[in-house]
Amino acid sequence: MRIEAHLPLPVERSVAVGTGRMLPLGAGLVVVSWFEGDAAARFGILDTRDGSWKRGKGVSGVIQDAVGDPSLDRAWLLCSYGLFEIELSTATVTRRLRRGLGTHQSTLTPLGNATVGVSSRFGKTVAVVSTESMELVGRMRVPAPDVTVGDEASRLFMSFQAGLAREAHHLAPSGKSVAIPRAASALAIGAHVAYLPSRESTYGELHPLGSIAWYDTTRMRSSEVGPDVGATRLLAHTADGHLLASEGDRGLLVLDATGRDVVERVNVPAGVVDVIPLASEVLLWQGRPHQWPHITVLAGVAGTSGASPLAASTTHAEPIPPSSTSARKATELQLEGHTLWAGESLSGITAERITLLDCRTEITDDPEARPVIRDLNLRRLRMRRSQISGAVIEDLTIEGLDTDIPSGFVRGCEIRRVTLRGRVGPLSLFPEITKYRGHEREWEVHRALYERRLQDPEWMLDLRDARGPIYVRGHPSRFFLLNPEIHAVVPFENAISAPWRDIDFGRSHFSVTLDDLVRYGWEDATLIANPRDKHFADELRVIAELRERGIANA
């Protein structure tokens, strides 16, 4: 019979909205991270031998990965904003390293000889850090690994996300990268790697097919793919070889050592983010401590002994019910790898210091099922490798929007009453979604929706107090609230009839915008000068001359 219990987090204040991780440190120690109060990053070290906690603070951002060495009473925590060394016995930060690592690294790999590797998803290099000096001592040009196989003498770095692997001898890369299967998830067990065969979507995302295959690193060859067992992510393996995997976002799968047969299915309504199998129990982490501020302890699961002193020492605790989205307020929020699916909505959030990593909205050909983003009040929104396309966006106020180039392309969204203030961009607004082969139906539906939107006089964007590289590609200016000091509008009729090609545009981009206006026949073009650009003077001069010639409207 399975025993289930909840081990509460050692929270002293209310848990803020955010993500968290649960990671093993060795010798029965586990680290868990969460946000507390005004989004202060906190962590706890759980001793699974007696259920005791030690609270810690002093780290910056979410813990992404961890490596422990209990024999030295030390652990190293890779967080959103640096690498931190902690003393295990006291849960205090002793040293930190930020310089040279960048932000939002995701993987910490023990490399032997008192070194660890720091890398980010899809990265092409691994930063080598000495744990003795807490200094960056080099970089290896190897794929950022999902898994590694081998030891310090010879180690194989494998990125199933990128479909590449490369060997390194004593931290020196050897030979060229070789192709391996692309997979959404992988787990190393000895010289073999279990992975989830995946299909690649139009947008480059990997969707697992539910089956498990094995990769032999001694022969660099895959085995036969097993039957569909419904696995969506590989999590861990038990001491006797059982595989643990998630089944969608509602269940835990216990598979045999081959991954071909389901031994047990465990219903987990809150979902599974991290799993740590122990000798006599399995620890589950839901990853949303603001809703579920505890660790779930399962005893009697296949692959464990069933006698659980940890589960016996805890009591069942009811989860905190999810808070109403209309009342939720947070001061830091980070989402990674999240998709707002068709039929879903995000609304009623006031937040500060938000980071979106690898997030996107789903594009659908059902107009009524488009993802909806509504009623948000955000400050300091940061987006990296994210995509907003084909969504309904209404009643937003964003003060400070920092994007990389891919995240700044907003395509085919139905926008109403969105206000941007402060530093913004780079931001490029397109009326249509990208037309991919095989997805013509979606493009046609969204094009028709945009034509319908043009009949609605409601304004789209207030750009009067926005400053930055902002480009409007095809949207009529009548839908924008503009600042005449730095904005101007050129109607299509003026662009084709009035002389403007002899103007010295300097280093401004306005000549390209006017060329596109003539080429594509837009209603007009909105010219936006960027006060933060070193060519701002050229942009203002061009706007003034266009107005003097009667080509640009105020």
mmCIF file with all atom_site columns, N, CA and C in Angstrom, residues 26 39 88 116 134 190 226 261 269 277-278 285 314 317 326 361 398 445 475:
data_model
loop_
_atom_site.group_PDB
_atom_site.id
_atom_site.type_symbol
_atom_site.label_atom_id
_atom_site.label_alt_id
_atom_site.label_comp_id
_atom_site.label_asym_id
_atom_site.label_entity_id
_atom_site.label_seq_id
_atom_site.pdbx_PDB_ins_code
_atom_site.Cartn_x
_atom_site.Cartn_y
_atom_site.Cartn_z
_atom_site.occupancy
_atom_site.B_iso_or_equiv
_atom_site.pdbx_formal_charge
_atom_site.auth_seq_id
_atom_site.auth_comp_id
_atom_site.auth_asym_id
_atom_site.auth_atom_id
_atom_site.pdbx_PDB_model_num
ATOM 1  N N  . GLY A 1 26  ? 23.450 14.837 -2.617  1.00 0.00 ? 26  GLY A N  1
ATOM 2  C CA . GLY A 1 26  ? 24.238 13.710 -2.135  1.00 0.00 ? 26  GLY A CA 1
ATOM 3  C C  . GLY A 1 26  ? 24.092 13.510 -0.641  1.00 0.00 ? 26  GLY A C  1
ATOM 4  N N  . ALA A 1 39  ? 9.394  38.783 -3.258  1.00 0.00 ? 39  ALA A N  1
ATOM 5  C CA . ALA A 1 39  ? 10.188 38.075 -4.266  1.00 0.00 ? 39  ALA A CA 1
ATOM 6  C C  . ALA A 1 39  ? 11.642 37.887 -3.848  1.00 0.00 ? 39  ALA A C  1
ATOM 7  N N  . LEU A 1 88  ? 26.966 23.458 3.612   1.00 0.00 ? 88  LEU A N  1
ATOM 8  C CA . LEU A 1 88  ? 25.795 22.607 3.830   1.00 0.00 ? 88  LEU A CA 1
ATOM 9  C C  . LEU A 1 88  ? 25.350 22.583 5.278   1.00 0.00 ? 88  LEU A C  1
ATOM 10 N N  . VAL A 1 116 ? 33.611 22.507 -12.299 1.00 0.00 ? 116 VAL A N  1
ATOM 11 C CA . VAL A 1 116 ? 32.246 22.294 -12.769 1.00 0.00 ? 116 VAL A CA 1
ATOM 12 C C  . VAL A 1 116 ? 32.072 23.057 -14.078 1.00 0.00 ? 116 VAL A C  1
ATOM 13 N N  . MET A 1 134 ? 36.774 29.455 -7.106  1.00 0.00 ? 134 MET A N  1
ATOM 14 C CA . MET A 1 134 ? 35.549 30.099 -7.573  1.00 0.00 ? 134 MET A CA 1
ATOM 15 C C  . MET A 1 134 ? 35.872 31.147 -8.640  1.00 0.00 ? 134 MET A C  1
ATOM 16 N N  . GLY A 1 190 ? 24.693 4.794  -16.703 1.00 0.00 ? 190 GLY A N  1
ATOM 17 C CA . GLY A 1 190 ? 25.920 4.122  -17.117 1.00 0.00 ? 190 GLY A CA 1
ATOM 18 C C  . GLY A 1 190 ? 26.366 4.620  -18.478 1.00 0.00 ? 190 GLY A C  1
ATOM 19 N N  . GLY A 1 226 ? 10.993 1.772  -28.351 1.00 0.00 ? 226 GLY A N  1
ATOM 20 C CA . GLY A 1 226 ? 9.991  0.966  -27.666 1.00 0.00 ? 226 GLY A CA 1
ATOM 21 C C  . GLY A 1 226 ? 8.575  1.414  -27.983 1.00 0.00 ? 226 GLY A C  1
ATOM 22 N N  . ASP A 1 261 ? 7.661  -1.240 -20.550 1.00 0.00 ? 261 ASP A N  1
ATOM 23 C CA . ASP A 1 261 ? 6.445  -1.625 -19.832 1.00 0.00 ? 261 ASP A CA 1
ATOM 24 C C  . ASP A 1 261 ? 6.183  -0.679 -18.661 1.00 0.00 ? 261 ASP A C  1
ATOM 25 N N  . PRO A 1 269 ? -2.224 15.307 -9.335  1.00 0.00 ? 269 PRO A N  1
ATOM 26 C CA . PRO A 1 269 ? -3.034 16.391 -9.900  1.00 0.00 ? 269 PRO A CA 1
ATOM 27 C C  . PRO A 1 269 ? -2.275 17.701 -10.072 1.00 0.00 ? 269 PRO A C  1
ATOM 28 N N  . PRO A 1 277 ? 14.361 9.891  -6.383  1.00 0.00 ? 277 PRO A N  1
ATOM 29 C CA . PRO A 1 277 ? 14.113 8.579  -5.781  1.00 0.00 ? 277 PRO A CA 1
ATOM 30 C C  . PRO A 1 277 ? 15.124 8.294  -4.675  1.00 0.00 ? 277 PRO A C  1
ATOM 31 N N  . LEU A 1 278 ? 14.630 7.884  -3.528  1.00 0.00 ? 278 LEU A N  1
ATOM 32 C CA . LEU A 1 278 ? 15.477 7.460  -2.420  1.00 0.00 ? 278 LEU A CA 1
ATOM 33 C C  . LEU A 1 278 ? 15.316 5.949  -2.239  1.00 0.00 ? 278 LEU A C  1
ATOM 34 N N  . TRP A 1 285 ? 8.136  17.007 -6.542  1.00 0.00 ? 285 TRP A N  1
ATOM 35 C CA . TRP A 1 285 ? 8.089  18.466 -6.421  1.00 0.00 ? 285 TRP A CA 1
ATOM 36 C C  . TRP A 1 285 ? 7.212  19.013 -7.539  1.00 0.00 ? 285 TRP A C  1
ATOM 37 N N  . THR A 1 314 ? 6.084  12.611 8.744   1.00 0.00 ? 314 THR A N  1
ATOM 38 C CA . THR A 1 314 ? 5.371  13.799 8.300   1.00 0.00 ? 314 THR A CA 1
ATOM 39 C C  . THR A 1 314 ? 3.885  13.558 8.375   1.00 0.00 ? 314 THR A C  1
ATOM 40 N N  . ALA A 1 317 ? -0.797 17.249 4.584   1.00 0.00 ? 317 ALA A N  1
ATOM 41 C CA . ALA A 1 317 ? -1.107 18.680 4.601   1.00 0.00 ? 317 ALA A CA 1
ATOM 42 C C  . ALA A 1 317 ? -1.897 19.032 3.360   1.00 0.00 ? 317 ALA A C  1
ATOM 43 N N  . SER A 1 326 ? -7.226 37.283 -10.799 1.00 0.00 ? 326 SER A N  1
ATOM 44 C CA . SER A 1 326 ? -7.578 38.688 -10.768 1.00 0.00 ? 326 SER A CA 1
ATOM 45 C C  . SER A 1 326 ? -7.017 39.395 -9.539  1.00 0.00 ? 326 SER A C  1
ATOM 46 N N  . THR A 1 361 ? 3.165  31.652 -27.647 1.00 0.00 ? 361 THR A N  1
ATOM 47 C CA . THR A 1 361 ? 1.729  31.438 -27.749 1.00 0.00 ? 361 THR A CA 1
ATOM 48 C C  . THR A 1 361 ? 1.468  30.505 -28.926 1.00 0.00 ? 361 THR A C  1
ATOM 49 N N  . ILE A 1 398 ? 2.769  48.175 -19.936 1.00 0.00 ? 398 ILE A N  1
ATOM 50 C CA . ILE A 1 398 ? 4.113  47.632 -19.745 1.00 0.00 ? 398 ILE A CA 1
ATOM 51 C C  . ILE A 1 398 ? 5.081  48.796 -19.651 1.00 0.00 ? 398 ILE A C  1
ATOM 52 N N  . VAL A 1 445 ? -6.830 32.320 -41.977 1.00 0.00 ? 445 VAL A N  1
ATOM 53 C CA . VAL A 1 445 ? -7.742 32.686 -40.894 1.00 0.00 ? 445 VAL A CA 1
ATOM 54 C C  . VAL A 1 445 ? -7.295 33.975 -40.222 1.00 0.00 ? 445 VAL A C  1
ATOM 55 N N  . HIS A 1 475 ? 0.889  48.157 -39.994 1.00 0.00 ? 475 HIS A N  1
ATOM 56 C CA . HIS A 1 475 ? -0.267 48.607 -39.221 1.00 0.00 ? 475 HIS A CA 1
ATOM 57 C C  . HIS A 1 475 ? -0.560 50.076 -39.538 1.00 0.00 ? 475 HIS A C  1
#
